[in-house]
Amino acid sequence: GGRMEVLEEKEEEEQREEEELKALEISAKLQDLEMKVSMEEVCVTSDVPDFDWSSIDMSQLPSSYKTNSLKEKKVLRIADHFLQQYTQLCPDRKPLFLHPVNECGVEKFVSTTVRPTLLPYTELYYWDGCASFVSDYLTMEPLKSPITLPSSLYSPTTILKCQRGNCFDFSVLLCSMLIGAGYDAYCVHGYATHEICTLDETLELCPLLRKPQEVPKEGMKKKSNKYRVKPPPDLQSKFELQQEAKKKTETEAAQKNKEREEEKVMEVEKPKHDPLQGLRVHAWVVVLSGKREVPETFFINPFTGNSHSTMDEYFLGIESIWNHRNYWVNMQDCWNGCKDLIFDLGDTIRWEAMLSGSNKPLQLLPDAEEEKELSDRDMDDMEKKEEDMSSDMPPSWVAPIQISPREFETRCSQGRKVILYKKAKLEKWAPYLNGNGLVKRLTIYADLDCTEIVEVREWFKNREDTLDMREVNKQTQLTTECFSPGHFLGLKAHTYTSLEPETERTMEFYIEARVDGLQKRVENANEMTEYFLGRDDFLHIRHTEFGKRGKKIHLAGTRTDMNSRPIVQIKECFHRNLEKPADEDVAERIFLITEETIHLTYHLKDKYITASKKDFFKAVERDRKGNEIVMTPEMCITYQAGSSKNDKKLLHLYKLLQELTEEEKQLKQQVRQSEAEVLNILKIHENEETAVKLSVSIYNTERNEKRRQQYEAMNTMEDGLPGQEEQDLDYLAPFLIRIGHREKMTKGQALRVRDDCLADFKHRLIDKASIIQARFEKAVEELQKKNLWFQENQHQLSAEEEEDFLTRCSETMFHVHILALRLDREKQMAPQKYLALEEKLRKDPRLAEHRSH
């Protein structure tokens, strides 16, 4: 028995020695990796423009940045004690990110660096707006060593000022904005893949190219029924089935080959093996479900602003999370990444909180019934409890986060940002930075090396021609332009290969902006088709065919313009007009102009499969002698569905032919107008592209020079005193005449002139106010009389007389209101006017000079 125990002890010692050797080997490998990483990092950081962080002016920062309050010191002591316990209980785990130094070299607890802020921009009230702003506004800087924590964490205000930072800086700023907007958001210290940590999106599909996921439709389950009708016998040819089976096997084989090729391509496109997989430190934001109606917990990568599921394989583990109230350490196993993590911060087994008072945040109740049961008093009590629980955490030392409208609009550093995706490149610009209004451009490539361009999409803003988006396909040379509502021609979209007239193009219009209800016009060298909607005559398609200019087509009684294309045929289609019988309601009419023929096809009657038709063959209107030719039965062939007789008399048919001939002339004019409109649009488009004009809002006083000048002029008018035009006159002239123009004036005479001038001005102000007062009282008295008369005679007045009286009363009331405002303004301005004149008299050189004598 003793020998067995000794052997067991030896085996245990050998196992310990092996484990220690393995640990030493792992630590040595890690040290080697750190050395390699430091060498790699030199290459990585060389791509990013250098920024001198020491150039930050520390003298202008508030005192809270340079010192710690008593509460902050207390929290730092608690954090140190918490870290000691953590290292003893979890010696194998990496150190926590608790109290790095700020830009002033002062240790600050990470929770106090979060400054909840709601900025006054509508876009920043939602999480995706906040995330996209942070990712666009800041420039990413990699960590000095990808597997170690940063030694410092600067304030969000400094990060915003410098417009750059690492993943922790991004996360703290984004978390501050999200908490301020009401989200239950937390900063996360964890581990992620190489692509996430280095902002490498070259293997990611551009979000603008991602297709929406199709929801599979669940097929209806067939219920078995023993009384169902037996299926008919199978009468299919077996030979045909064999042939189909062969074709199916061939297509399946081709599909498999295609899949294999795609797999090979995928293998090429797969990211290379990362030696630091699972060790790369990263910071991001987690938004818990509950507040702001967030249905499910999700991650936000602050570098890209994209949301990710907590099951996403890009995120490999979490060490800790924190917000402005507390700090939690993850005690769950991350061997399967973050897929199995449960984000219930109230569970003390899964999440170890630093401050025990606030270990569970206030979660909203899921059921509406339970929410109704909570009274306002209960909610107030819960809020008070939450405040008491979070009293251990000191307030944030960071100054208020502010972003000016100009900074918010400019977004990207230098106003431009470039993002490389898989076979695509996305460029962003600030509004008004480009003269043509370009704000975003997506270039799509055919290869991974991004050499062969397939398509270019451009987005515009603030253009006077309302151009919103342009898409150019480099392979088909097809250009599509989309316009927002407001184009003076009502243009919605324009697709073309060339801006030369009579080439292939499609124009779409906003129907609301057009009188004729034109929805779309499709044109090429030989044809033009117009689509209409909501017309009173039920027309929905007009198709025109043109002939070649080389052939001279002489039409009877018409003269063809040599410059315009000759019209060969016009076809019109109409919707059903229910007010007419079906066999009298035209469905389609074709004017064969070169053949001088008109075909009419009517709508189908109920229970009929053939439609009524009329074909007119126009003859020459006059014979050789000059006499009019009478309508003959051969000039019209009629088919009446359901009847073999020709009910219509020749006179009726003749009148119909005359109407159609007149409409044919009008149709030709309309076609020519359509051609002229196309030419006009092309000419205007060319002029707009050569000299692009950008529109500026009247409220944008920085860019709208005309509006700014008006605004400044209004301000100067308000600052200046009313009656300023009178100041050009010599206000002392009448009073100087009284004493005579003397070269010398005594002090008493000068004072008397000054007092007389002020007294006269005072009387004039009082007289003006008394005149306004008298008018005001008269208007009020008139209004009272009208009201009294209306109360006495209201029952005798008709509706029209009552409306007329009330209109006149409203005019009187408006007059009373204006007089009251004038009187009030006059009373307010009178003392200022008097003091201004007194100051002018004091500085007047004539009185000052004579007063000295």
PDB file of C-alpha atoms in Angstrom, residues 60 85 127 195 240 327 331 357 401 430 466 487 537 607 630 635 720 737 740 761 778 796 806 824:
ATOM      1  CA  GLN A  60      -7.053  74.426 -21.445  1.00  0.00           C
ATOM      2  CA  GLN A  85      -9.049  39.300  -5.390  1.00  0.00           C
ATOM      3  CA  TRP A 127     -28.303  53.595 -32.398  1.00  0.00           C
ATOM      4  CA  GLU A 195     -10.339  41.405 -39.707  1.00  0.00           C
ATOM      5  CA  GLU A 240     -39.772  11.328 -72.486  1.00  0.00           C
ATOM      6  CA  TYR A 327     -18.089  47.244 -13.935  1.00  0.00           C
ATOM      7  CA  MET A 331     -17.145  34.448 -15.354  1.00  0.00           C
ATOM      8  CA  GLY A 357     -24.924  47.889  -4.819  1.00  0.00           C
ATOM      9  CA  ILE A 401     -19.549  66.298 -25.161  1.00  0.00           C
ATOM     10  CA  ALA A 430     -19.037  65.866 -46.796  1.00  0.00           C
ATOM     11  CA  THR A 466     -32.634  67.405 -57.954  1.00  0.00           C
ATOM     12  CA  HIS A 487     -37.559  68.770 -60.986  1.00  0.00           C
ATOM     13  CA  ASP A 537     -59.893  59.390 -71.539  1.00  0.00           C
ATOM     14  CA  LYS A 607     -69.327  35.986 -72.487  1.00  0.00           C
ATOM     15  CA  VAL A 630     -69.111  60.656-101.064  1.00  0.00           C
ATOM     16  CA  MET A 635     -64.244  52.670 -97.188  1.00  0.00           C
ATOM     17  CA  GLY A 720     -30.416 101.099 -35.057  1.00  0.00           C
ATOM     18  CA  ILE A 737     -31.816 130.199 -35.563  1.00  0.00           C
ATOM     19  CA  GLY A 740     -28.933 133.693 -34.186  1.00  0.00           C
ATOM     20  CA  PHE A 761     -38.094 115.779 -29.102  1.00  0.00           C
ATOM     21  CA  LYS A 778     -61.209 104.197 -31.428  1.00  0.00           C
ATOM     22  CA  GLN A 796     -81.840  87.514 -38.315  1.00  0.00           C
ATOM     23  CA  LEU A 806     -67.207  87.907 -39.167  1.00  0.00           C
ATOM     24  CA  ASP A 824     -46.201  98.923 -26.888  1.00  0.00           C
TER      25      ASP A 824
END
